[in-house]
Amino acid sequence: MTHVHREAGPSAYGEHTLIPGFEASDLTLANGQRIRTAVGGRGPALLLLHGHPQTHATWREVAPELARDFTVVATDLRGYGDSTSPESEPDHASYSKRAMAADQVEVMRLLGHERFAVVGHDRGGRVAHRMALDHPEAVDRLAVMDIAPTATMYDRTDREFATRYFWWFFLIQPSPLPETMIAGATETYLRAHLRGQSRSEGVPNEDLVQEYLRCYRDPETVRAICEDYRAAAGIDLEHDRHDTERGHLVTRPLLALWGARGTVGRLYDVAATWREVCSGPVTGSAMDCGHLLQEERPAELVSRLRAFLQA
């Protein structure tokens, strides 16, 4: 099935961000992809990467506080939010975490940052993991939020994980099945997904839900999200396996944070799973929340990140 990707030109929604005090722009990369980018603050460079089904707006309460000490860059991953969506490929390589990580390294270089710290939640954490493996010269340190390594989670899949994280197995089905089903009940599907992520009343805030829904109503966004998950179940695992065979580990300091009331915190010894793929120092701890640490416990998250990033 042939898809037409979003053209790398000005977004129909303009240069848009919900992060107070930040300025948004669209950066066009050498590969033609356009990445929505919001920047604020001054100091050492810090890249924030969102997960699914969020956009860079998920950092709305966290980014301005971190901007007191850092030059904070928050982006929409390729295919998400107001970034462009590359065409699908048979092996889903255009949505591999390797491709996504390369995008983000180029964004930072275009902004003048050759070396930086990176914080990634959910899918963004998987991009950060791949970035630290493929671009160790660029990554100073990294924090990953509410994830265990992708290969670990697939290798240890059981009924409980498959039930709690059903979309890992739904979204990877061949196109156009999941895309078509989501198109038939977009708001119902998205709201149910978000309710399942949070363990805090009133989170996400309704205006954030509307922002995520605005993006999710674009069929190209849904296609891209499915491709992201298809890549995770295929080519990303191949890349991880190749690293394992070579003994290639993350060498930079890594902080793992997770929600004590979320699935990852209940099913895994999260810090231990990261020590399996790192040769550098790994620290980690739980927070009293669900999956959305940055939206459920923003002040506590800022404190924990600041301590790690300034160590």
Coordinates of C-alpha atoms in Angstrom, one line a residue:
M1 CA 0.0 0.0 0.0
T2 CA 1.4 3.4 -1.0
H3 CA 1.3 6.3 1.4
V4 CA 1.8 10.0 0.8
H5 CA 3.8 11.5 3.6
R6 CA 3.3 15.0 5.0
E7 CA 5.4 17.4 3.0
A8 CA 8.3 19.1 4.7
G9 CA 6.9 22.6 4.5
P10 CA 5.2 25.0 7.0
S11 CA 2.7 23.3 9.3
A12 CA -0.9 24.1 8.7
Y13 CA -1.1 24.8 12.5
G14 CA 1.8 27.3 12.5
E15 CA 4.8 27.3 14.8
H16 CA 2.9 26.1 17.8
T17 CA 3.9 25.2 21.4
L18 CA 2.0 25.0 24.7
I19 CA 5.2 25.4 26.7
P20 CA 5.1 28.8 28.4
G21 CA 8.1 31.0 27.6
F22 CA 9.4 28.8 24.8
E23 CA 9.7 29.7 21.1
A24 CA 8.7 27.1 18.5
S25 CA 10.0 26.6 15.0
D26 CA 10.2 24.0 12.4
L27 CA 13.8 22.7 11.6
T28 CA 14.2 21.1 8.2
L29 CA 16.9 18.3 8.3
A30 CA 19.2 17.2 5.5
N31 CA 16.9 14.2 5.0
G32 CA 14.0 16.5 4.2
Q33 CA 12.1 15.8 7.5
R34 CA 10.7 18.8 9.4
I35 CA 10.9 18.6 13.2
R36 CA 8.8 20.8 15.4
T37 CA 11.1 22.3 18.0
A38 CA 10.5 24.4 21.1
V39 CA 13.4 26.1 22.8
G40 CA 13.8 28.0 26.1
G41 CA 16.3 28.9 28.8
R42 CA 20.0 29.1 28.9
G43 CA 22.8 27.0 30.1
P44 CA 24.0 23.5 29.2
A45 CA 21.9 21.9 26.5
L46 CA 19.1 19.5 27.4
L47 CA 16.9 17.6 25.0
L48 CA 13.4 16.4 26.0
L49 CA 11.8 13.6 24.0
H50 CA 8.1 12.6 24.5
G51 CA 6.4 9.3 24.2
H52 CA 3.1 7.9 22.7
P53 CA 0.5 9.3 22.4
Q54 CA 2.0 12.6 23.5
T55 CA 3.8 15.4 21.8
H56 CA 6.4 17.8 23.1
A57 CA 3.5 19.6 25.0
T58 CA 3.8 16.8 27.6
W59 CA 6.8 18.8 29.1
R60 CA 4.6 21.9 29.6
E61 CA 5.1 22.0 33.4
V62 CA 8.6 20.5 33.5
A63 CA 10.4 22.4 30.7
P64 CA 10.1 26.0 32.1
E65 CA 11.5 24.9 35.4
L66 CA 14.4 23.1 33.8
A67 CA 15.0 26.2 31.6
R68 CA 16.2 28.0 34.8
D69 CA 19.4 26.0 34.6
F70 CA 19.5 24.6 31.0
T71 CA 18.9 25.5 27.4
V72 CA 16.0 23.2 27.0
V73 CA 15.0 21.8 23.6
A74 CA 11.7 19.9 23.3
T75 CA 10.7 18.3 20.0
D76 CA 8.1 16.3 18.3
L77 CA 9.5 13.0 17.2
R78 CA 9.2 12.2 13.5
G79 CA 5.6 11.3 12.7
Y80 CA 4.3 12.8 15.9
G81 CA 2.7 16.1 16.7
D82 CA 3.6 18.7 14.0
S83 CA 6.7 17.0 12.7
T84 CA 6.6 15.4 9.3
S85 CA 5.9 11.7 8.6
P86 CA 8.3 9.9 6.3
E87 CA 6.9 7.2 3.9
S88 CA 6.6 3.7 5.2
E89 CA 9.2 1.1 4.2
P90 CA 8.8 -2.7 4.1
D91 CA 11.3 -3.1 7.0
H92 CA 9.9 0.0 8.8
A93 CA 13.4 1.5 8.9
S94 CA 12.1 5.0 8.4
Y95 CA 10.6 4.7 11.9
S96 CA 13.4 2.9 13.6
K97 CA 14.8 4.4 16.7
R98 CA 18.1 4.7 14.9
A99 CA 16.4 7.0 12.3
M100 CA 14.6 9.0 15.1
A101 CA 17.8 9.4 17.1
A102 CA 19.7 10.7 14.1
D103 CA 17.0 13.3 13.5
Q104 CA 17.3 14.5 17.1
V105 CA 21.1 14.7 17.0
E106 CA 20.9 16.8 13.8
V107 CA 18.3 19.1 15.4
M108 CA 20.7 19.7 18.3
R109 CA 23.6 20.4 16.0
L110 CA 21.5 22.8 13.9
L111 CA 20.9 24.6 17.2
G112 CA 24.6 24.7 18.0
H113 CA 24.7 21.9 20.5
E114 CA 27.3 19.2 19.8
R115 CA 27.0 17.6 23.2
F116 CA 24.0 17.5 25.4
A117 CA 22.0 15.6 28.0
V118 CA 18.8 13.8 26.9
V119 CA 15.6 12.9 28.9
G120 CA 13.2 10.6 27.2
H121 CA 9.8 9.3 28.3
D122 CA 8.2 6.2 26.8
R123 CA 9.1 6.1 23.1
G124 CA 11.4 9.0 23.6
G125 CA 13.3 7.0 26.1
R126 CA 13.8 4.3 23.5
V127 CA 15.1 7.0 21.1
A128 CA 17.4 8.2 23.9
H129 CA 18.7 4.7 24.4
R130 CA 19.5 4.2 20.7
M131 CA 21.1 7.7 20.6
A132 CA 23.5 6.9 23.4
L133 CA 24.5 3.7 21.5
D134 CA 24.8 5.3 18.1
H135 CA 26.0 8.8 19.0
P136 CA 28.0 8.5 22.3
E137 CA 30.1 11.6 21.3
A138 CA 26.9 13.7 21.4
V139 CA 25.2 12.3 24.6
D140 CA 26.6 13.5 27.9
R141 CA 24.1 11.6 30.0
L142 CA 20.6 10.3 29.7
A143 CA 17.5 9.7 31.7
V144 CA 14.8 7.2 30.7
M145 CA 11.3 7.3 32.1
D146 CA 8.9 4.4 32.8
I147 CA 10.5 2.0 30.4
A148 CA 12.7 -1.1 30.4
P149 CA 14.8 -1.8 27.3
T150 CA 12.7 -2.8 24.3
A151 CA 14.3 -6.2 23.8
T152 CA 13.9 -7.0 27.5
M153 CA 10.2 -6.2 27.4
Y154 CA 9.6 -8.3 24.3
D155 CA 11.7 -11.2 25.5
R156 CA 9.9 -11.4 28.9
T157 CA 6.4 -10.9 27.6
D158 CA 3.7 -12.8 29.5
R159 CA -0.1 -12.6 29.7
E160 CA -0.1 -9.8 32.2
F161 CA 2.2 -7.6 30.1
A162 CA 0.3 -8.4 26.9
T163 CA -2.9 -7.5 28.6
R164 CA -1.7 -4.2 30.1
Y165 CA 0.2 -3.2 27.0
F166 CA -2.1 -4.6 24.4
W167 CA -1.3 -1.7 21.9
W168 CA 2.3 -3.1 21.5
F169 CA 0.6 -6.1 19.7
F170 CA -2.3 -4.2 18.1
L171 CA -0.4 -1.4 16.5
I172 CA 2.1 -3.8 14.8
Q173 CA -0.5 -5.6 12.8
P174 CA -0.1 -5.1 9.0
S175 CA -1.4 -1.9 7.5
P176 CA -4.1 -0.8 7.2
L177 CA -5.9 -2.8 9.9
P178 CA -5.0 -0.8 13.1
E179 CA -5.0 2.5 11.2
T180 CA -8.5 1.8 9.9
M181 CA -9.8 0.7 13.3
I182 CA -8.4 3.7 15.1
A183 CA -9.9 6.0 12.4
G184 CA -13.3 4.6 13.3
A185 CA -13.1 5.5 17.0
T186 CA -10.2 8.0 17.3
E187 CA -11.3 9.9 20.4
T188 CA -12.6 6.8 22.2
Y189 CA -9.4 5.0 21.6
L190 CA -7.1 7.9 22.6
R191 CA -9.0 8.8 25.7
A192 CA -9.0 5.1 26.9
H193 CA -5.3 4.9 26.2
L194 CA -4.6 8.1 28.2
R195 CA -6.8 6.9 31.1
G196 CA -4.8 3.7 31.3
Q197 CA -1.5 5.6 31.5
S198 CA -2.3 7.9 34.4
R199 CA -2.9 7.0 38.0
S200 CA -3.6 10.6 39.1
E201 CA -7.0 12.2 39.0
G202 CA -7.4 14.9 36.4
V203 CA -4.2 13.9 34.5
P204 CA -3.8 14.5 31.6
N205 CA -5.4 17.9 31.8
E206 CA -8.2 18.3 29.3
D207 CA -6.4 20.9 27.2
L208 CA -3.5 18.5 26.8
V209 CA -5.9 15.8 25.8
Q210 CA -7.3 18.1 23.2
E211 CA -3.8 18.8 21.9
Y212 CA -3.0 15.1 21.6
L213 CA -6.3 14.5 20.0
R214 CA -5.7 17.3 17.4
C215 CA -2.6 15.4 16.3
Y216 CA -4.2 12.0 16.5
R217 CA -7.0 13.0 14.2
D218 CA -4.4 13.3 11.4
P219 CA -4.4 9.9 9.6
E220 CA -0.7 10.4 8.8
T221 CA 0.0 10.6 12.5
V222 CA -1.8 7.3 13.2
R223 CA 0.1 5.7 10.3
A224 CA 3.4 7.0 11.7
I225 CA 2.6 5.7 15.2
C226 CA 1.8 2.3 13.9
E227 CA 5.1 2.3 11.9
D228 CA 7.0 3.3 15.1
Y229 CA 5.6 0.3 16.9
R230 CA 6.2 -2.0 13.9
A231 CA 9.8 -0.9 13.8
A232 CA 10.1 -1.6 17.6
A233 CA 8.9 -5.2 17.0
G234 CA 11.3 -5.7 14.1
I235 CA 14.2 -3.7 12.9
D236 CA 14.8 -2.1 16.4
L237 CA 15.2 -5.6 17.8
E238 CA 17.7 -6.4 15.1
H239 CA 19.7 -3.4 16.0
D240 CA 19.6 -4.3 19.7
R241 CA 20.6 -7.9 18.9
H242 CA 23.6 -6.7 16.9
D243 CA 24.7 -4.5 19.8
T244 CA 24.3 -7.4 22.2
E245 CA 26.4 -9.7 20.0
R246 CA 29.2 -7.1 19.8
G247 CA 29.0 -6.3 23.5
H248 CA 28.1 -2.7 22.7
L249 CA 26.7 -1.1 25.8
V250 CA 25.6 2.4 26.9
T251 CA 28.7 4.0 28.4
R252 CA 27.2 7.3 29.6
P253 CA 25.6 7.8 33.1
L254 CA 21.9 6.7 33.0
L255 CA 19.0 7.6 35.3
A256 CA 16.0 5.4 35.2
L257 CA 12.7 6.7 36.7
W258 CA 9.4 4.9 36.8
G259 CA 5.9 5.1 38.2
A260 CA 5.4 2.8 41.1
R261 CA 1.8 2.4 40.2
G262 CA 2.4 1.8 36.5
T263 CA 3.0 -1.4 34.6
V264 CA 6.7 -1.2 34.2
G265 CA 7.3 -0.6 37.9
R266 CA 5.0 -3.6 38.8
L267 CA 6.5 -6.1 36.3
Y268 CA 10.2 -5.4 36.2
D269 CA 13.2 -4.6 38.4
V270 CA 13.6 -1.5 36.2
A271 CA 17.1 -0.4 37.3
A272 CA 18.4 -3.9 37.0
T273 CA 17.1 -4.2 33.4
W274 CA 19.1 -1.1 32.5
R275 CA 22.3 -2.3 34.2
E276 CA 22.1 -5.3 31.8
V277 CA 22.6 -2.9 28.8
C278 CA 24.9 -0.3 30.4
S279 CA 28.6 -0.3 31.3
G280 CA 28.3 3.2 32.7
P281 CA 26.8 4.1 36.1
V282 CA 23.0 3.4 36.4
T283 CA 20.9 4.9 39.1
G284 CA 17.1 4.6 39.4
S285 CA 14.1 4.9 41.6
A286 CA 10.3 4.9 41.5
M287 CA 7.9 7.8 41.8
D288 CA 4.4 7.5 43.4
C289 CA 2.4 7.8 40.1
G290 CA 1.5 6.0 36.9
H291 CA 3.1 6.2 33.5
L292 CA 3.0 9.9 33.0
L293 CA 5.7 11.1 35.5
Q294 CA 6.1 14.5 33.8
E295 CA 2.3 15.2 34.0
E296 CA 1.5 13.5 37.3
R297 CA 4.5 14.6 39.4
P298 CA 6.1 17.5 37.5
A299 CA 7.7 19.2 40.5
E300 CA 9.2 16.0 41.9
L301 CA 10.5 15.1 38.5
V302 CA 12.2 18.4 38.0
S303 CA 13.9 17.9 41.4
R304 CA 15.1 14.4 40.5
L305 CA 16.3 15.4 37.0
R306 CA 18.1 18.5 38.2
A307 CA 20.0 16.5 40.8
F308 CA 21.1 14.0 38.1
L309 CA 21.9 16.5 35.4
Q310 CA 23.9 18.7 37.7
A311 CA 25.8 16.0 39.5

